[in-house]
Amino acid sequence: MLLSALAFVVGTATAAPGQKAYGTIEVPAGSDPALSIPVVVAHGAHPGPVLALVSGAHGTEYASIIALERVIARLDPAALSGTVIVVPLVNINSFEQKVPHVNPTDRKSMNRFYPGKADGSQTERASYMITKEVVDRCDYLIDLHGGDLDEDLRPYSYWPLSGNPKQDAITREMVLVFGIDHIIISSDRPKDPAPSRYLDNTANTRGKPAIAVEAGYAGTAHTDDIELLANGCFNVMRYLKMLPGSVIPVQNPVWIENVQTVTSDQNGIFYPLVERGTYVAQGMKIGTVTDYTGRTTLEARAPVSGIVLYICAVPSMTKGATIANIGVVAKQ
Ligand SMILES: [Zn+2]
């Protein structure tokens, strides 16, 4: 059975060399219902590395999901060296029910419970299956996100510092060739694979170079954001020599060394005063919160000088919720 020996299998998707196969990663029922997560395997006609592309952990970060739909359509296994695993929509219940941030089934974020648990709630079981079927099978990984329904976000990526200089050099190249020009230097992710929490970190703590990227905002699916993400995936394939052609890395990236979160200490109505991508000085007023009769109860100010990576996109404000994330530009 030569063909099956050469086939690449993820979940129910079995792709022979030169083929694209469609299937699902089946998450069995436990204390709550089962989940079928769609997966596509593009198994190249030529040998090469395995790249995993995952989006929709947050099912209303639409630009990232549509970007991977386009990647699936454009992947040509006949031209590919290596294998691409695409999981375009992890959090199907979030997408279908239009619930931001969490899986409505168990109210957990689907990018905080890696490497998952076989006997946990649905998010933990799904994370366990993705670790097993996707992370364990790949050599490189990209996790795609964007501003959620309530986040007015400018595109950025994360360069994760793993502590392994060789791996960090590869992930640095990956973020630069991906093509987003604002890059957060992420040094605070767990180093232990057991509580890896995030998907990209689950791959990195297992020695597989992985990055996370974000584009899109507030329920939109604009072409520029979608193409930024879709093209970035193909740029990384060229960098990994999975596709022919050269790729030019970002020439003058803005490195961000620290992200400060501004939160609200009360419920109310939020009025932003700045937009995503704005440069703000420390102490500058970035928005106000009023009570439900219009009386100002909070003036939100930038705790540091930096770039508004995202700001709350909707009037609904709750105690503890994020007003804005400000990125501090790294000193050269
Ligand atoms: Zn997300």
Short mmCIF file of C-alpha atoms and ligand atoms in Angstrom, two decimals:
data_model
loop_
_atom_site.label_atom_id
_atom_site.label_comp_id
_atom_site.label_asym_id
_atom_site.label_seq_id
_atom_site.Cartn_x
_atom_site.Cartn_y
_atom_site.Cartn_z
CA MET A 1 0.00 0.00 0.00
CA LEU A 2 2.48 2.57 -1.24
CA LEU A 3 -0.03 5.39 -1.53
CA SER A 4 -1.33 5.13 2.01
CA ALA A 5 2.23 4.85 3.30
CA LEU A 6 3.04 8.18 1.69
CA ALA A 7 -0.24 9.82 2.65
CA PHE A 8 -0.36 12.57 5.27
CA VAL A 9 -3.24 12.14 7.69
CA VAL A 10 -4.75 14.75 10.03
CA GLY A 11 -8.05 13.82 11.64
CA THR A 12 -10.23 12.38 8.89
CA ALA A 13 -8.27 14.15 6.10
CA THR A 14 -5.95 11.79 4.21
CA ALA A 15 -3.89 13.42 1.45
CA ALA A 16 -1.68 11.49 -0.97
CA PRO A 17 1.35 13.38 -2.36
CA GLY A 18 0.19 16.10 -4.74
CA GLN A 19 -3.30 16.15 -3.24
CA LYS A 20 -5.46 18.39 -1.10
CA ALA A 21 -7.73 16.55 1.34
CA TYR A 22 -10.63 17.86 3.39
CA GLY A 23 -11.81 16.46 6.70
CA THR A 24 -12.37 17.15 10.37
CA ILE A 25 -10.61 16.84 13.69
CA GLU A 26 -13.17 15.07 15.84
CA VAL A 27 -13.32 16.23 19.45
CA PRO A 28 -15.29 13.57 21.36
CA ALA A 29 -18.15 14.49 23.70
CA GLY A 30 -17.34 14.71 27.40
CA SER A 31 -19.09 16.72 30.10
CA ASP A 32 -20.37 18.86 27.19
CA PRO A 33 -21.01 18.16 23.46
CA ALA A 34 -18.57 16.90 20.81
CA LEU A 35 -17.08 19.26 18.23
CA SER A 36 -15.99 18.73 14.60
CA ILE A 37 -13.22 21.13 13.62
CA PRO A 38 -12.65 21.42 9.86
CA VAL A 39 -9.15 20.72 8.54
CA VAL A 40 -7.48 20.75 5.13
CA VAL A 41 -4.21 19.02 4.31
CA ALA A 42 -2.27 20.10 1.22
CA HIS A 43 0.35 17.38 0.79
CA GLY A 44 3.03 18.54 -1.63
CA ALA A 45 4.23 16.53 -4.58
CA HIS A 46 7.79 17.12 -3.30
CA PRO A 47 9.27 16.51 0.15
CA GLY A 48 9.68 19.39 2.60
CA PRO A 49 8.65 20.68 6.02
CA VAL A 50 5.19 20.69 7.57
CA LEU A 51 3.64 24.10 8.19
CA ALA A 52 0.45 24.43 10.26
CA LEU A 53 -1.87 27.44 9.81
CA VAL A 54 -4.61 27.91 12.40
CA SER A 55 -7.26 30.63 12.81
CA GLY A 56 -10.63 31.18 14.40
CA ALA A 57 -9.74 30.31 17.99
CA HIS A 58 -11.76 33.46 18.40
CA GLY A 59 -14.59 32.82 15.95
CA THR A 60 -15.53 36.46 15.37
CA GLU A 61 -12.02 37.57 14.32
CA TYR A 62 -13.32 37.25 10.79
CA ALA A 63 -10.45 38.60 8.67
CA SER A 64 -8.13 35.86 9.96
CA ILE A 65 -10.68 33.14 9.19
CA ILE A 66 -11.41 34.41 5.68
CA ALA A 67 -7.65 34.74 5.08
CA LEU A 68 -7.21 30.99 5.64
CA GLU A 69 -10.23 30.26 3.41
CA ARG A 70 -8.28 32.06 0.65
CA VAL A 71 -5.08 30.20 1.51
CA ILE A 72 -6.94 26.87 1.18
CA ALA A 73 -8.25 27.87 -2.25
CA ARG A 74 -4.83 29.02 -3.47
CA LEU A 75 -2.75 26.12 -2.16
CA ASP A 76 -1.51 24.03 -5.07
CA PRO A 77 -0.10 20.69 -3.83
CA ALA A 78 1.48 20.01 -7.23
CA ALA A 79 3.78 23.03 -6.73
CA LEU A 80 4.37 22.48 -3.02
CA SER A 81 7.44 21.01 -1.30
CA GLY A 82 6.24 19.74 2.05
CA THR A 83 2.83 19.80 3.65
CA VAL A 84 0.46 22.53 4.84
CA ILE A 85 -2.13 21.76 7.51
CA VAL A 86 -4.89 24.40 7.58
CA VAL A 87 -7.39 24.71 10.43
CA PRO A 88 -9.40 27.80 9.46
CA LEU A 89 -12.06 27.83 12.20
CA VAL A 90 -11.37 26.31 15.61
CA ASN A 91 -14.18 27.98 17.54
CA ILE A 92 -17.22 27.14 15.43
CA ASN A 93 -19.72 27.91 18.18
CA SER A 94 -18.28 31.41 18.58
CA PHE A 95 -18.56 31.98 14.83
CA GLU A 96 -22.11 30.65 14.52
CA GLN A 97 -23.45 32.36 17.64
CA LYS A 98 -21.40 35.56 17.11
CA VAL A 99 -19.91 35.38 20.60
CA PRO A 100 -16.51 37.15 20.92
CA HIS A 101 -13.48 36.06 22.99
CA VAL A 102 -14.76 32.69 24.26
CA ASN A 103 -16.24 29.36 23.27
CA PRO A 104 -19.91 29.86 24.27
CA THR A 105 -20.12 26.16 25.21
CA ASP A 106 -17.84 26.48 28.25
CA ARG A 107 -17.08 30.25 28.30
CA LYS A 108 -13.34 29.61 27.87
CA SER A 109 -10.96 31.34 25.45
CA MET A 110 -9.80 28.81 22.87
CA ASN A 111 -6.26 30.25 23.00
CA ARG A 112 -5.59 29.98 26.74
CA PHE A 113 -5.98 26.27 27.60
CA TYR A 114 -3.18 24.59 25.67
CA PRO A 115 -1.91 21.92 25.57
CA GLY A 116 -5.43 20.91 26.64
CA LYS A 117 -6.91 17.99 28.52
CA ALA A 118 -8.52 14.83 27.13
CA ASP A 119 -11.08 14.82 29.96
CA GLY A 120 -11.67 18.59 30.30
CA SER A 121 -14.46 20.79 28.99
CA GLN A 122 -14.94 21.30 25.23
CA THR A 123 -12.24 24.00 24.89
CA GLU A 124 -9.73 21.85 26.78
CA ARG A 125 -10.59 18.75 24.74
CA ALA A 126 -10.35 20.69 21.46
CA SER A 127 -6.98 22.13 22.54
CA TYR A 128 -5.81 18.60 23.40
CA MET A 129 -6.81 17.31 19.96
CA ILE A 130 -5.17 20.26 18.16
CA THR A 131 -1.96 19.70 20.13
CA LYS A 132 -2.02 16.03 19.12
CA GLU A 133 -3.18 16.33 15.51
CA VAL A 134 -1.64 19.65 14.47
CA VAL A 135 1.19 20.79 16.79
CA ASP A 136 2.72 17.33 17.14
CA ARG A 137 2.58 16.81 13.37
CA CYS A 138 4.06 20.12 12.22
CA ASP A 139 7.55 21.64 12.06
CA TYR A 140 6.40 25.29 11.97
CA LEU A 141 3.15 26.98 12.97
CA ILE A 142 1.35 30.29 12.44
CA ASP A 143 -1.63 31.22 14.61
CA LEU A 144 -3.82 33.90 13.01
CA HIS A 145 -5.91 36.36 14.99
CA GLY A 146 -7.29 39.88 14.69
CA GLY A 147 -9.30 42.47 16.53
CA ASP A 148 -12.42 40.83 17.92
CA LEU A 149 -15.96 42.26 17.59
CA ASP A 150 -15.19 44.90 20.22
CA GLU A 151 -11.57 45.62 19.28
CA ASP A 152 -10.42 48.37 16.91
CA LEU A 153 -7.01 46.86 16.12
CA ARG A 154 -4.09 47.81 13.88
CA PRO A 155 -2.21 44.84 12.38
CA TYR A 156 0.74 43.42 14.31
CA SER A 157 2.59 40.18 14.88
CA TYR A 158 4.39 38.60 17.81
CA TRP A 159 8.02 37.55 17.91
CA PRO A 160 8.17 35.03 20.75
CA LEU A 161 11.44 34.70 22.67
CA SER A 162 11.82 31.02 23.57
CA GLY A 163 15.28 31.24 25.13
CA ASN A 164 16.68 29.07 22.32
CA PRO A 165 18.74 31.42 20.10
CA LYS A 166 18.50 29.20 17.02
CA GLN A 167 14.72 28.94 17.27
CA ASP A 168 14.41 32.66 18.00
CA ALA A 169 16.43 33.47 14.87
CA ILE A 170 13.96 31.44 12.79
CA THR A 171 10.86 33.00 14.34
CA ARG A 172 12.44 36.45 13.83
CA GLU A 173 12.77 35.65 10.12
CA MET A 174 9.21 34.31 10.07
CA VAL A 175 7.68 37.54 11.43
CA LEU A 176 9.83 39.68 9.13
CA VAL A 177 8.94 37.75 5.97
CA PHE A 178 5.29 37.49 7.01
CA GLY A 179 5.16 41.19 6.26
CA ILE A 180 3.38 42.97 9.10
CA ASP A 181 5.51 45.98 10.04
CA HIS A 182 4.60 46.27 13.74
CA ILE A 183 6.06 43.42 15.78
CA ILE A 184 5.63 42.80 19.51
CA ILE A 185 8.67 41.21 21.16
CA SER A 186 6.97 38.65 23.37
CA SER A 187 9.16 37.47 26.25
CA ASP A 188 6.57 36.65 28.89
CA ARG A 189 5.11 33.39 27.53
CA PRO A 190 5.47 30.25 29.70
CA LYS A 191 8.67 28.31 28.94
CA ASP A 192 7.29 25.00 30.24
CA PRO A 193 5.32 22.91 27.69
CA ALA A 194 2.90 21.62 30.34
CA PRO A 195 1.15 25.00 30.96
CA SER A 196 1.88 26.41 27.48
CA ARG A 197 -1.55 28.16 27.42
CA TYR A 198 -1.30 29.67 23.92
CA LEU A 199 -1.22 27.72 20.65
CA ASP A 200 1.94 29.36 19.29
CA ASN A 201 3.62 28.83 22.64
CA THR A 202 2.59 25.17 22.62
CA ALA A 203 4.55 24.75 19.40
CA ASN A 204 7.49 26.88 20.56
CA THR A 205 7.88 25.03 23.86
CA ARG A 206 8.01 21.80 21.82
CA GLY A 207 10.89 23.12 19.72
CA LYS A 208 8.78 24.08 16.69
CA PRO A 209 9.18 27.70 15.56
CA ALA A 210 5.79 29.42 15.73
CA ILE A 211 4.45 32.96 15.47
CA ALA A 212 1.10 34.67 16.00
CA VAL A 213 -0.21 37.41 13.74
CA GLU A 214 -3.19 39.76 13.97
CA ALA A 215 -5.13 41.81 11.41
CA GLY A 216 -8.75 42.86 11.03
CA TYR A 217 -10.99 44.54 13.56
CA ALA A 218 -14.49 44.97 14.95
CA GLY A 219 -16.31 42.37 12.88
CA THR A 220 -14.95 43.60 9.55
CA ALA A 221 -13.45 41.44 6.80
CA HIS A 222 -11.70 44.01 4.63
CA THR A 223 -9.61 42.90 1.66
CA ASP A 224 -6.43 44.66 2.82
CA ASP A 225 -6.44 42.84 6.17
CA ILE A 226 -7.37 39.49 4.61
CA GLU A 227 -4.67 39.74 1.94
CA LEU A 228 -2.06 40.90 4.44
CA LEU A 229 -2.66 37.66 6.35
CA ALA A 230 -3.08 35.35 3.34
CA ASN A 231 0.02 36.71 1.56
CA GLY A 232 1.99 36.46 4.79
CA CYS A 233 1.32 32.71 4.95
CA PHE A 234 2.60 32.25 1.39
CA ASN A 235 5.64 34.44 2.18
CA VAL A 236 6.53 32.09 5.04
CA MET A 237 6.11 29.09 2.67
CA ARG A 238 8.62 30.73 0.29
CA TYR A 239 11.00 31.45 3.19
CA LEU A 240 10.78 27.75 4.18
CA LYS A 241 11.46 26.78 0.53
CA MET A 242 8.08 25.07 0.32
CA LEU A 243 7.33 27.25 -2.71
CA PRO A 244 9.70 28.71 -5.31
CA GLY A 245 10.48 32.41 -5.33
CA SER A 246 12.14 34.85 -3.01
CA VAL A 247 10.57 36.99 -0.32
CA ILE A 248 11.61 40.41 0.92
CA PRO A 249 11.41 40.80 4.70
CA VAL A 250 9.98 43.97 6.28
CA GLN A 251 12.75 46.55 5.96
CA ASN A 252 11.95 48.94 8.78
CA PRO A 253 9.78 47.19 11.35
CA VAL A 254 8.49 48.95 14.44
CA TRP A 255 9.57 46.66 17.29
CA ILE A 256 7.36 46.89 20.36
CA GLU A 257 9.04 45.89 23.62
CA ASN A 258 6.16 46.17 26.04
CA VAL A 259 2.36 46.34 25.91
CA GLN A 260 0.42 48.26 28.55
CA THR A 261 -3.28 47.52 28.99
CA VAL A 262 -5.68 50.24 30.08
CA THR A 263 -8.75 48.78 31.77
CA SER A 264 -12.01 50.24 33.05
CA ASP A 265 -12.77 50.13 36.75
CA GLN A 266 -16.51 50.40 36.15
CA ASN A 267 -19.41 49.60 33.85
CA GLY A 268 -20.60 52.38 31.55
CA ILE A 269 -20.57 53.86 28.06
CA PHE A 270 -17.21 54.22 26.31
CA TYR A 271 -16.30 57.10 24.00
CA PRO A 272 -12.90 56.72 22.28
CA LEU A 273 -10.82 59.81 21.52
CA VAL A 274 -8.13 58.10 19.43
CA GLU A 275 -8.08 55.47 16.71
CA ARG A 276 -6.13 52.27 16.29
CA GLY A 277 -2.56 52.91 15.19
CA THR A 278 -2.44 56.42 16.72
CA TYR A 279 0.77 57.40 18.52
CA VAL A 280 -0.11 58.75 21.95
CA ALA A 281 2.02 60.48 24.57
CA GLN A 282 2.03 59.42 28.22
CA GLY A 283 -0.87 61.07 30.05
CA MET A 284 -2.87 61.82 26.91
CA LYS A 285 -6.61 61.31 27.20
CA ILE A 286 -7.59 58.36 24.99
CA GLY A 287 -11.27 58.05 25.87
CA THR A 288 -13.98 58.60 28.44
CA VAL A 289 -16.47 56.40 30.23
CA THR A 290 -19.81 57.78 31.37
CA ASP A 291 -22.59 56.30 33.44
CA TYR A 292 -25.84 55.43 31.68
CA THR A 293 -27.10 59.00 32.08
CA GLY A 294 -24.10 60.62 30.41
CA ARG A 295 -22.13 61.79 33.44
CA THR A 296 -18.38 61.25 32.97
CA THR A 297 -17.10 58.71 35.46
CA LEU A 298 -13.66 57.92 34.02
CA GLU A 299 -11.10 59.70 31.89
CA ALA A 300 -8.82 57.04 30.41
CA ARG A 301 -5.25 58.20 29.84
CA ALA A 302 -2.24 56.59 28.19
CA PRO A 303 0.00 55.17 30.95
CA VAL A 304 2.98 55.30 28.58
CA SER A 305 3.91 56.87 25.26
CA GLY A 306 3.34 54.46 22.41
CA ILE A 307 1.11 53.12 19.68
CA VAL A 308 -2.56 52.30 20.16
CA LEU A 309 -2.48 48.63 19.14
CA TYR A 310 -6.17 48.43 19.77
CA ILE A 311 -8.92 50.38 21.46
CA CYS A 312 -12.41 49.33 22.45
CA ALA A 313 -14.59 49.55 19.34
CA VAL A 314 -18.03 49.62 20.98
CA PRO A 315 -19.80 51.75 23.62
CA SER A 316 -20.40 48.79 25.96
CA MET A 317 -17.82 49.03 28.75
CA THR A 318 -17.63 46.78 31.75
CA LYS A 319 -15.55 46.72 34.89
CA GLY A 320 -12.22 45.03 34.18
CA ALA A 321 -12.62 45.18 30.38
CA THR A 322 -9.86 46.50 28.15
CA ILE A 323 -10.12 50.12 27.04
CA ALA A 324 -6.91 50.02 25.00
CA ASN A 325 -3.57 48.29 24.55
CA ILE A 326 -0.64 50.67 24.10
CA GLY A 327 2.58 49.32 22.59
CA VAL A 328 5.86 50.86 23.72
CA VAL A 329 8.32 51.18 20.85
CA ALA A 330 11.59 49.37 21.59
CA LYS A 331 14.74 51.45 22.04
CA GLN A 332 17.20 50.54 19.31
ZN ZN B 1 -7.80 36.13 18.83
#
